[in-house]
Amino acid sequence: MNYCYVTSNNRCVIYHKTFECPISSTPACTDSTFTHNRNWALRERGTLRGNLDGAAYTSLFLLGFLVNAAAMYAFIARQGPRTDTHVYMFNLVIADSALILFLPFRIYDAFFCLKICGLCTFLISLHYINMYASILTTTAISVHCYLAVRFPLQARSWRKKKQAAIFVCLVIWGFLVSISVGFRDNFESRNLWMCYERFPCSALPANSVILIMSLGYLAPLLIIVFCSSQIIFTLFKTDEKTEEMKSTVAIVTANIIVFIVCYTPFHVAILVKYFHSDCLCLHENPDQTYLAVSEWLAATNCCFDAISYYFLLKRFYTQTIQSGGISIMQDSSL
């Protein structure tokens, strides 16, 4: 059953009264405490926190829309043959653009609160599918650049590179969609107290946390760090260190930093919520605020992707980089 809670500014907030706080080993999580915290949260959603969330995601939407629209236009307006590089970049833009285009729902929820229903489950699933599609595509781009630098002659002779890139992108989307089906129960209406938030006392199951941390964060992070470090090491081995080479090293390093800064806090928050879900039942606990801020920070990565990887790939394929006296590749397609 839905109930209407009237906030201090006369906004009617719809919520479910179907949740019983789970029994825990600590006295913090009780029915009366939960009712108090839920009412506190609803007031916050209608006033301070809602306004802050709405302002943060509005600024992200405006900036992300402009950046990704420009990137999309560059791909559509560009003349000439499409390469495997363009396939990866286009897939990255698709993932980031899809995340951006559905942010207005989150903005509306921050200011006014969406009714908790099946739409919320769809929006949450779509948000995380696009976020992890961006992570996995970024990982694929790192491997792509590493192979081009580490094995230049073989990379030039490989056939069907474009078809391989398309296959990799399709596998990424297929894998994430199939995983989201398994995660669907975690974001059903009965498990939500806000459209984009699970109940504070309810942590994700252990198998879900392990899957997210291993395949969604740790594996991509290790691959990106390895490939990027090998790229930098290979470039520094050359006798001639040009300004273009130094710029490439700077871009590669910046991409690692951006990935770590954007995604590490969010995945740390997932672990904190899993190990301290009882504590999150208390609204005074800062962990809930940290989770919300880290999730916004992870979403900001969609503004950096198109810019950083465009310049990175442009460096690789429009400049002649010398590695051990061998010209890696020269491609004027970007």
mmCIF file of C-alpha atoms in Angstrom:
data_model
loop_
_atom_site.group_PDB
_atom_site.id
_atom_site.type_symbol
_atom_site.label_atom_id
_atom_site.label_comp_id
_atom_site.label_asym_id
_atom_site.label_seq_id
_atom_site.Cartn_x
_atom_site.Cartn_y
_atom_site.Cartn_z
ATOM 1 C CA MET A 1 0.000 0.000 0.000
ATOM 2 C CA ASN A 2 1.235 3.508 -0.791
ATOM 3 C CA TYR A 3 1.152 6.324 1.744
ATOM 4 C CA CYS A 4 1.521 10.053 1.329
ATOM 5 C CA TYR A 5 3.939 11.872 3.574
ATOM 6 C CA VAL A 6 3.543 15.678 3.521
ATOM 7 C CA THR A 7 6.879 17.435 3.869
ATOM 8 C CA SER A 8 7.539 20.788 5.490
ATOM 9 C CA ASN A 9 7.111 22.549 2.145
ATOM 10 C CA ASN A 10 3.736 20.865 1.498
ATOM 11 C CA ARG A 11 5.048 18.330 -1.000
ATOM 12 C CA CYS A 12 3.317 14.980 -1.037
ATOM 13 C CA VAL A 13 5.855 12.166 -1.097
ATOM 14 C CA ILE A 14 4.641 8.681 -2.018
ATOM 15 C CA TYR A 15 6.231 5.764 -0.233
ATOM 16 C CA HIS A 16 5.597 2.093 0.542
ATOM 17 C CA LYS A 17 4.761 0.846 4.001
ATOM 18 C CA THR A 18 5.646 -2.762 3.321
ATOM 19 C CA PHE A 19 9.043 -3.093 4.927
ATOM 20 C CA GLU A 20 9.856 -4.629 8.285
ATOM 21 C CA CYS A 21 13.357 -3.878 9.410
ATOM 22 C CA PRO A 22 15.326 -7.148 9.533
ATOM 23 C CA ILE A 23 16.402 -8.587 12.850
ATOM 24 C CA SER A 24 20.015 -7.694 13.523
ATOM 25 C CA SER A 25 22.605 -8.357 16.169
ATOM 26 C CA THR A 26 22.536 -4.704 17.212
ATOM 27 C CA PRO A 27 19.657 -2.758 18.755
ATOM 28 C CA ALA A 28 20.051 0.062 16.238
ATOM 29 C CA CYS A 29 17.682 -1.371 13.656
ATOM 30 C CA THR A 30 14.169 -1.452 15.108
ATOM 31 C CA ASP A 31 10.726 -0.800 13.664
ATOM 32 C CA SER A 32 10.390 2.483 15.541
ATOM 33 C CA THR A 33 13.883 3.551 14.521
ATOM 34 C CA PHE A 34 13.149 2.675 10.922
ATOM 35 C CA THR A 35 9.902 4.682 10.931
ATOM 36 C CA HIS A 36 11.763 7.658 12.356
ATOM 37 C CA ASN A 37 14.562 7.355 9.815
ATOM 38 C CA ARG A 38 12.177 6.932 6.901
ATOM 39 C CA ASN A 39 10.245 10.051 7.875
ATOM 40 C CA TRP A 40 13.548 11.900 8.293
ATOM 41 C CA ALA A 41 14.677 10.748 4.859
ATOM 42 C CA LEU A 42 11.427 11.796 3.247
ATOM 43 C CA ARG A 43 11.739 15.253 4.754
ATOM 44 C CA GLU A 44 15.317 15.438 3.502
ATOM 45 C CA ARG A 45 14.276 14.358 0.028
ATOM 46 C CA GLY A 46 11.778 17.197 -0.037
ATOM 47 C CA THR A 47 14.183 19.827 1.265
ATOM 48 C CA LEU A 48 17.962 19.951 1.645
ATOM 49 C CA ARG A 49 19.133 16.599 0.337
ATOM 50 C CA GLY A 50 16.629 16.549 -2.505
ATOM 51 C CA ASN A 51 17.733 19.996 -3.659
ATOM 52 C CA LEU A 52 21.413 19.056 -3.458
ATOM 53 C CA ASP A 53 20.874 15.810 -5.351
ATOM 54 C CA GLY A 54 18.783 17.570 -7.958
ATOM 55 C CA ALA A 55 21.329 20.352 -8.458
ATOM 56 C CA ALA A 56 24.229 17.888 -8.688
ATOM 57 C CA TYR A 57 22.549 15.669 -11.272
ATOM 58 C CA THR A 58 21.212 18.654 -13.215
ATOM 59 C CA SER A 59 24.729 20.046 -13.669
ATOM 60 C CA LEU A 60 25.954 16.578 -14.620
ATOM 61 C CA PHE A 61 23.160 16.181 -17.155
ATOM 62 C CA LEU A 62 23.842 19.535 -18.833
ATOM 63 C CA LEU A 63 27.605 19.016 -19.089
ATOM 64 C CA GLY A 64 27.327 15.364 -20.070
ATOM 65 C CA PHE A 65 24.700 16.108 -22.694
ATOM 66 C CA LEU A 66 26.878 18.738 -24.373
ATOM 67 C CA VAL A 67 30.041 16.612 -24.310
ATOM 68 C CA ASN A 68 28.423 13.418 -25.558
ATOM 69 C CA ALA A 69 26.291 15.238 -28.126
ATOM 70 C CA ALA A 70 29.473 16.741 -29.556
ATOM 71 C CA ALA A 71 31.127 13.313 -29.595
ATOM 72 C CA MET A 72 28.098 11.749 -31.263
ATOM 73 C CA TYR A 73 28.022 14.498 -33.884
ATOM 74 C CA ALA A 74 31.717 13.963 -34.603
ATOM 75 C CA PHE A 75 31.072 10.289 -35.336
ATOM 76 C CA ILE A 76 27.988 10.882 -37.469
ATOM 77 C CA ALA A 77 29.422 13.801 -39.442
ATOM 78 C CA ARG A 78 32.782 12.166 -40.051
ATOM 79 C CA GLN A 79 33.497 11.021 -43.585
ATOM 80 C CA GLY A 80 35.581 8.012 -44.519
ATOM 81 C CA PRO A 81 35.805 4.348 -43.536
ATOM 82 C CA ARG A 82 35.043 3.204 -40.016
ATOM 83 C CA THR A 83 37.769 1.333 -38.179
ATOM 84 C CA ASP A 84 37.849 -0.848 -35.082
ATOM 85 C CA THR A 85 38.895 2.248 -33.167
ATOM 86 C CA HIS A 86 35.669 3.980 -34.124
ATOM 87 C CA VAL A 87 33.637 0.940 -33.053
ATOM 88 C CA TYR A 88 35.023 1.087 -29.508
ATOM 89 C CA MET A 89 34.658 4.846 -29.290
ATOM 90 C CA PHE A 90 31.102 4.753 -30.621
ATOM 91 C CA ASN A 91 30.169 2.059 -28.107
ATOM 92 C CA LEU A 92 31.598 4.201 -25.324
ATOM 93 C CA VAL A 93 29.595 7.212 -26.474
ATOM 94 C CA ILE A 94 26.424 5.097 -26.677
ATOM 95 C CA ALA A 95 26.857 3.862 -23.094
ATOM 96 C CA ASP A 96 27.598 7.325 -21.709
ATOM 97 C CA SER A 97 24.830 9.005 -23.721
ATOM 98 C CA ALA A 98 22.236 6.469 -22.564
ATOM 99 C CA LEU A 99 23.220 7.094 -18.955
ATOM 100 C CA ILE A 100 22.941 10.845 -19.472
ATOM 101 C CA LEU A 101 19.597 10.778 -21.307
ATOM 102 C CA PHE A 102 17.832 9.030 -18.413
ATOM 103 C CA LEU A 103 19.181 11.390 -15.738
ATOM 104 C CA PRO A 104 16.084 13.669 -15.949
ATOM 105 C CA PHE A 105 14.142 10.905 -14.184
ATOM 106 C CA ARG A 106 16.671 11.000 -11.365
ATOM 107 C CA ILE A 107 16.524 14.784 -11.243
ATOM 108 C CA TYR A 108 12.733 14.695 -10.994
ATOM 109 C CA ASP A 109 12.953 12.060 -8.253
ATOM 110 C CA ALA A 110 15.392 14.240 -6.309
ATOM 111 C CA PHE A 111 13.075 17.265 -6.337
ATOM 112 C CA PHE A 112 9.623 15.662 -6.236
ATOM 113 C CA CYS A 113 10.053 11.868 -5.682
ATOM 114 C CA LEU A 114 8.870 9.360 -8.247
ATOM 115 C CA LYS A 115 6.275 6.824 -7.212
ATOM 116 C CA ILE A 116 7.966 3.530 -6.384
ATOM 117 C CA CYS A 117 6.939 1.077 -9.091
ATOM 118 C CA GLY A 118 8.340 -1.064 -11.885
ATOM 119 C CA LEU A 119 9.701 2.049 -13.600
ATOM 120 C CA CYS A 120 12.198 2.476 -10.763
ATOM 121 C CA THR A 121 13.489 -1.063 -11.246
ATOM 122 C CA PHE A 122 13.932 -0.372 -14.962
ATOM 123 C CA LEU A 123 15.710 2.954 -14.365
ATOM 124 C CA ILE A 124 18.122 1.493 -11.811
ATOM 125 C CA SER A 125 18.941 -1.464 -14.058
ATOM 126 C CA LEU A 126 19.469 0.801 -17.062
ATOM 127 C CA HIS A 127 21.709 3.145 -15.085
ATOM 128 C CA TYR A 128 24.043 0.374 -13.964
ATOM 129 C CA ILE A 129 24.033 -1.410 -17.324
ATOM 130 C CA ASN A 130 25.260 1.776 -18.992
ATOM 131 C CA MET A 131 27.779 2.542 -16.246
ATOM 132 C CA TYR A 132 29.387 -0.892 -16.428
ATOM 133 C CA ALA A 133 29.190 -0.886 -20.231
ATOM 134 C CA SER A 134 31.327 2.243 -20.048
ATOM 135 C CA ILE A 135 33.764 0.534 -17.655
ATOM 136 C CA LEU A 136 34.124 -2.590 -19.793
ATOM 137 C CA THR A 137 34.423 -0.602 -23.034
ATOM 138 C CA THR A 138 37.123 1.530 -21.436
ATOM 139 C CA THR A 139 38.903 -1.701 -20.532
ATOM 140 C CA ALA A 140 38.612 -2.937 -24.122
ATOM 141 C CA ILE A 141 40.046 0.348 -25.411
ATOM 142 C CA SER A 142 43.015 0.002 -23.059
ATOM 143 C CA VAL A 143 43.715 -3.503 -24.376
ATOM 144 C CA HIS A 144 43.272 -2.212 -27.925
ATOM 145 C CA CYS A 145 45.862 0.532 -27.406
ATOM 146 C CA TYR A 146 48.237 -1.821 -25.602
ATOM 147 C CA LEU A 147 48.228 -4.310 -28.485
ATOM 148 C CA ALA A 148 48.834 -1.508 -30.993
ATOM 149 C CA VAL A 149 51.862 -0.255 -29.062
ATOM 150 C CA ARG A 150 53.278 -3.539 -27.809
ATOM 151 C CA PHE A 151 52.834 -5.512 -31.039
ATOM 152 C CA PRO A 152 52.814 -2.865 -33.794
ATOM 153 C CA LEU A 153 53.636 -5.062 -36.782
ATOM 154 C CA GLN A 154 51.173 -7.771 -35.807
ATOM 155 C CA ALA A 155 48.483 -5.182 -35.139
ATOM 156 C CA ARG A 156 48.870 -3.773 -38.621
ATOM 157 C CA SER A 157 48.587 -7.202 -40.206
ATOM 158 C CA TRP A 158 45.570 -8.412 -38.221
ATOM 159 C CA ARG A 159 42.486 -8.886 -40.351
ATOM 160 C CA LYS A 160 38.855 -8.454 -39.381
ATOM 161 C CA LYS A 161 39.787 -6.081 -36.581
ATOM 162 C CA LYS A 162 36.551 -4.177 -37.046
ATOM 163 C CA GLN A 163 34.473 -7.358 -36.843
ATOM 164 C CA ALA A 164 36.356 -8.357 -33.697
ATOM 165 C CA ALA A 165 35.627 -4.967 -32.135
ATOM 166 C CA ILE A 166 31.918 -5.285 -32.947
ATOM 167 C CA PHE A 167 31.888 -8.764 -31.423
ATOM 168 C CA VAL A 168 33.556 -7.519 -28.229
ATOM 169 C CA CYS A 169 31.019 -4.707 -27.872
ATOM 170 C CA LEU A 170 28.088 -7.077 -28.424
ATOM 171 C CA VAL A 171 29.494 -9.458 -25.817
ATOM 172 C CA ILE A 172 29.743 -6.577 -23.344
ATOM 173 C CA TRP A 173 26.092 -5.596 -23.807
ATOM 174 C CA GLY A 174 24.870 -9.190 -23.815
ATOM 175 C CA PHE A 175 26.793 -9.992 -20.647
ATOM 176 C CA LEU A 176 25.484 -6.932 -18.794
ATOM 177 C CA VAL A 177 21.866 -7.441 -19.846
ATOM 178 C CA SER A 178 21.969 -11.073 -18.720
ATOM 179 C CA ILE A 179 23.544 -10.081 -15.401
ATOM 180 C CA SER A 180 20.900 -7.382 -14.861
ATOM 181 C CA VAL A 181 18.186 -10.036 -15.101
ATOM 182 C CA GLY A 182 19.789 -11.839 -12.181
ATOM 183 C CA PHE A 183 20.068 -8.573 -10.242
ATOM 184 C CA ARG A 184 16.455 -7.587 -10.897
ATOM 185 C CA ASP A 185 15.125 -8.907 -7.585
ATOM 186 C CA ASN A 186 17.554 -6.666 -5.699
ATOM 187 C CA PHE A 187 15.831 -3.589 -7.110
ATOM 188 C CA GLU A 188 12.190 -4.669 -7.105
ATOM 189 C CA SER A 189 9.730 -2.160 -5.667
ATOM 190 C CA ARG A 190 9.451 -4.083 -2.395
ATOM 191 C CA ASN A 191 13.183 -3.533 -1.766
ATOM 192 C CA LEU A 192 13.139 0.232 -2.419
ATOM 193 C CA TRP A 193 12.291 3.071 -0.088
ATOM 194 C CA MET A 194 13.072 5.684 -2.736
ATOM 195 C CA CYS A 195 12.957 5.211 -6.476
ATOM 196 C CA TYR A 196 16.758 5.065 -6.737
ATOM 197 C CA GLU A 197 17.550 3.766 -3.240
ATOM 198 C CA ARG A 198 17.306 0.398 -1.531
ATOM 199 C CA PHE A 199 16.294 0.256 2.109
ATOM 200 C CA PRO A 200 19.270 1.422 4.215
ATOM 201 C CA CYS A 201 19.141 -1.732 6.349
ATOM 202 C CA SER A 202 19.172 -4.001 3.307
ATOM 203 C CA ALA A 203 22.570 -4.835 1.787
ATOM 204 C CA LEU A 204 23.110 -6.577 -1.526
ATOM 205 C CA PRO A 205 23.584 -10.375 -1.337
ATOM 206 C CA ALA A 206 27.147 -11.637 -1.017
ATOM 207 C CA ASN A 207 27.207 -13.202 -4.492
ATOM 208 C CA SER A 208 26.084 -9.909 -6.043
ATOM 209 C CA VAL A 209 28.771 -7.955 -4.202
ATOM 210 C CA ILE A 210 31.468 -10.444 -5.250
ATOM 211 C CA LEU A 211 30.370 -10.260 -8.890
ATOM 212 C CA ILE A 212 30.286 -6.461 -8.913
ATOM 213 C CA MET A 213 33.648 -6.094 -7.203
ATOM 214 C CA SER A 214 35.474 -8.751 -9.234
ATOM 215 C CA LEU A 215 34.137 -8.321 -12.778
ATOM 216 C CA GLY A 216 32.829 -4.771 -12.522
ATOM 217 C CA TYR A 217 35.752 -3.085 -10.808
ATOM 218 C CA LEU A 218 38.860 -5.065 -9.806
ATOM 219 C CA ALA A 219 39.386 -6.934 -13.090
ATOM 220 C CA PRO A 220 38.909 -3.802 -15.264
ATOM 221 C CA LEU A 221 41.140 -1.797 -12.921
ATOM 222 C CA LEU A 222 43.965 -4.345 -13.064
ATOM 223 C CA ILE A 223 43.710 -4.637 -16.857
ATOM 224 C CA ILE A 224 43.674 -0.862 -17.359
ATOM 225 C CA VAL A 225 46.608 -0.322 -15.005
ATOM 226 C CA PHE A 226 48.616 -3.117 -16.649
ATOM 227 C CA CYS A 227 47.924 -1.992 -20.226
ATOM 228 C CA SER A 228 48.511 1.672 -19.448
ATOM 229 C CA SER A 229 51.754 1.002 -17.584
ATOM 230 C CA GLN A 230 52.999 -1.162 -20.460
ATOM 231 C CA ILE A 231 52.138 1.595 -22.935
ATOM 232 C CA ILE A 232 54.045 4.148 -20.882
ATOM 233 C CA PHE A 233 57.001 1.772 -20.404
ATOM 234 C CA THR A 234 57.151 1.012 -24.144
ATOM 235 C CA LEU A 235 57.077 4.679 -25.089
ATOM 236 C CA PHE A 236 59.795 5.566 -22.595
ATOM 237 C CA LYS A 237 62.046 2.871 -24.075
ATOM 238 C CA THR A 238 62.348 4.783 -27.336
ATOM 239 C CA ASP A 239 65.471 6.810 -27.948
ATOM 240 C CA GLU A 240 63.621 9.877 -29.143
ATOM 241 C CA LYS A 241 61.099 11.365 -26.740
ATOM 242 C CA THR A 242 58.955 13.846 -28.650
ATOM 243 C CA GLU A 243 56.336 16.234 -27.323
ATOM 244 C CA GLU A 244 53.644 14.015 -28.843
ATOM 245 C CA MET A 245 54.971 11.057 -26.904
ATOM 246 C CA LYS A 246 55.040 13.005 -23.653
ATOM 247 C CA SER A 247 51.492 14.139 -24.308
ATOM 248 C CA THR A 248 50.386 10.548 -24.905
ATOM 249 C CA VAL A 249 51.958 9.441 -21.623
ATOM 250 C CA ALA A 250 50.186 12.283 -19.825
ATOM 251 C CA ILE A 251 46.811 11.307 -21.328
ATOM 252 C CA VAL A 252 47.261 7.630 -20.444
ATOM 253 C CA THR A 253 48.199 8.558 -16.884
ATOM 254 C CA ALA A 254 45.238 10.922 -16.611
ATOM 255 C CA ASN A 255 42.870 8.181 -17.763
ATOM 256 C CA ILE A 256 44.066 5.860 -14.990
ATOM 257 C CA ILE A 257 43.599 8.595 -12.406
ATOM 258 C CA VAL A 258 40.103 9.458 -13.672
ATOM 259 C CA PHE A 259 39.042 5.812 -13.561
ATOM 260 C CA ILE A 260 40.312 5.364 -10.006
ATOM 261 C CA VAL A 261 38.866 8.648 -8.733
ATOM 262 C CA CYS A 262 35.437 8.115 -10.312
ATOM 263 C CA TYR A 263 34.828 4.440 -9.601
ATOM 264 C CA THR A 264 36.805 3.537 -6.483
ATOM 265 C CA PRO A 265 34.656 5.489 -3.967
ATOM 266 C CA PHE A 266 31.441 3.919 -5.287
ATOM 267 C CA HIS A 267 32.735 0.360 -5.029
ATOM 268 C CA VAL A 268 34.150 1.064 -1.581
ATOM 269 C CA ALA A 269 30.659 2.274 -0.640
ATOM 270 C CA ILE A 270 29.192 -1.034 -1.835
ATOM 271 C CA LEU A 271 31.552 -2.898 0.499
ATOM 272 C CA VAL A 272 30.772 -0.540 3.377
ATOM 273 C CA LYS A 273 27.050 -1.050 2.874
ATOM 274 C CA TYR A 274 27.518 -4.818 2.794
ATOM 275 C CA PHE A 275 29.606 -5.064 5.962
ATOM 276 C CA HIS A 276 27.816 -2.298 7.885
ATOM 277 C CA SER A 277 24.224 -2.499 6.693
ATOM 278 C CA ASP A 278 22.953 -2.352 10.294
ATOM 279 C CA CYS A 279 24.710 0.950 10.860
ATOM 280 C CA LEU A 280 23.155 2.428 7.736
ATOM 281 C CA CYS A 281 19.763 2.032 9.412
ATOM 282 C CA LEU A 282 20.661 5.128 11.402
ATOM 283 C CA HIS A 283 20.225 8.313 9.412
ATOM 284 C CA GLU A 284 22.939 10.030 11.431
ATOM 285 C CA ASN A 285 25.508 7.616 10.004
ATOM 286 C CA PRO A 286 27.544 9.336 7.248
ATOM 287 C CA ASP A 287 27.836 6.107 5.235
ATOM 288 C CA GLN A 288 24.497 6.742 3.528
ATOM 289 C CA THR A 289 25.633 10.198 2.421
ATOM 290 C CA TYR A 290 28.944 8.759 1.233
ATOM 291 C CA LEU A 291 27.068 6.202 -0.862
ATOM 292 C CA ALA A 292 24.981 8.911 -2.542
ATOM 293 C CA VAL A 293 27.984 11.152 -3.229
ATOM 294 C CA SER A 294 30.121 8.298 -4.554
ATOM 295 C CA GLU A 295 27.338 7.198 -6.895
ATOM 296 C CA TRP A 296 27.157 10.722 -8.341
ATOM 297 C CA LEU A 297 30.951 10.778 -8.669
ATOM 298 C CA ALA A 298 30.861 7.502 -10.610
ATOM 299 C CA ALA A 299 28.297 8.996 -12.982
ATOM 300 C CA THR A 300 30.564 11.975 -13.708
ATOM 301 C CA ASN A 301 32.911 9.653 -15.581
ATOM 302 C CA CYS A 302 30.582 9.869 -18.583
ATOM 303 C CA CYS A 303 31.768 13.458 -19.066
ATOM 304 C CA PHE A 304 35.442 12.487 -19.170
ATOM 305 C CA ASP A 305 35.280 9.389 -21.368
ATOM 306 C CA ALA A 306 34.576 10.983 -24.727
ATOM 307 C CA ILE A 307 37.176 13.716 -24.214
ATOM 308 C CA SER A 308 40.060 11.695 -22.817
ATOM 309 C CA TYR A 309 39.815 8.665 -25.064
ATOM 310 C CA TYR A 310 39.263 10.730 -28.187
ATOM 311 C CA PHE A 311 42.562 12.524 -27.640
ATOM 312 C CA LEU A 312 44.287 9.315 -26.560
ATOM 313 C CA LEU A 313 43.288 7.398 -29.673
ATOM 314 C CA LYS A 314 43.964 10.409 -31.865
ATOM 315 C CA ARG A 315 47.527 10.417 -30.542
ATOM 316 C CA PHE A 316 47.951 6.739 -31.306
ATOM 317 C CA TYR A 317 46.577 6.834 -34.808
ATOM 318 C CA THR A 318 47.484 10.237 -36.201
ATOM 319 C CA GLN A 319 51.062 10.443 -34.974
ATOM 320 C CA THR A 320 53.970 8.186 -35.916
ATOM 321 C CA ILE A 321 55.208 6.806 -32.607
ATOM 322 C CA GLN A 322 58.622 5.223 -32.576
ATOM 323 C CA SER A 323 58.998 2.138 -30.409
ATOM 324 C CA GLY A 324 62.425 0.509 -30.523
ATOM 325 C CA GLY A 325 63.054 2.101 -33.910
ATOM 326 C CA ILE A 326 59.818 0.679 -35.373
ATOM 327 C CA SER A 327 56.976 2.867 -36.528
ATOM 328 C CA ILE A 328 53.900 1.665 -34.658
ATOM 329 C CA MET A 329 51.094 2.940 -36.809
ATOM 330 C CA GLN A 330 49.986 5.923 -38.768
ATOM 331 C CA ASP A 331 46.293 6.292 -39.377
ATOM 332 C CA SER A 332 44.646 9.537 -40.390
ATOM 333 C CA SER A 333 41.166 8.168 -39.828
ATOM 334 C CA LEU A 334 40.564 10.038 -36.555
#
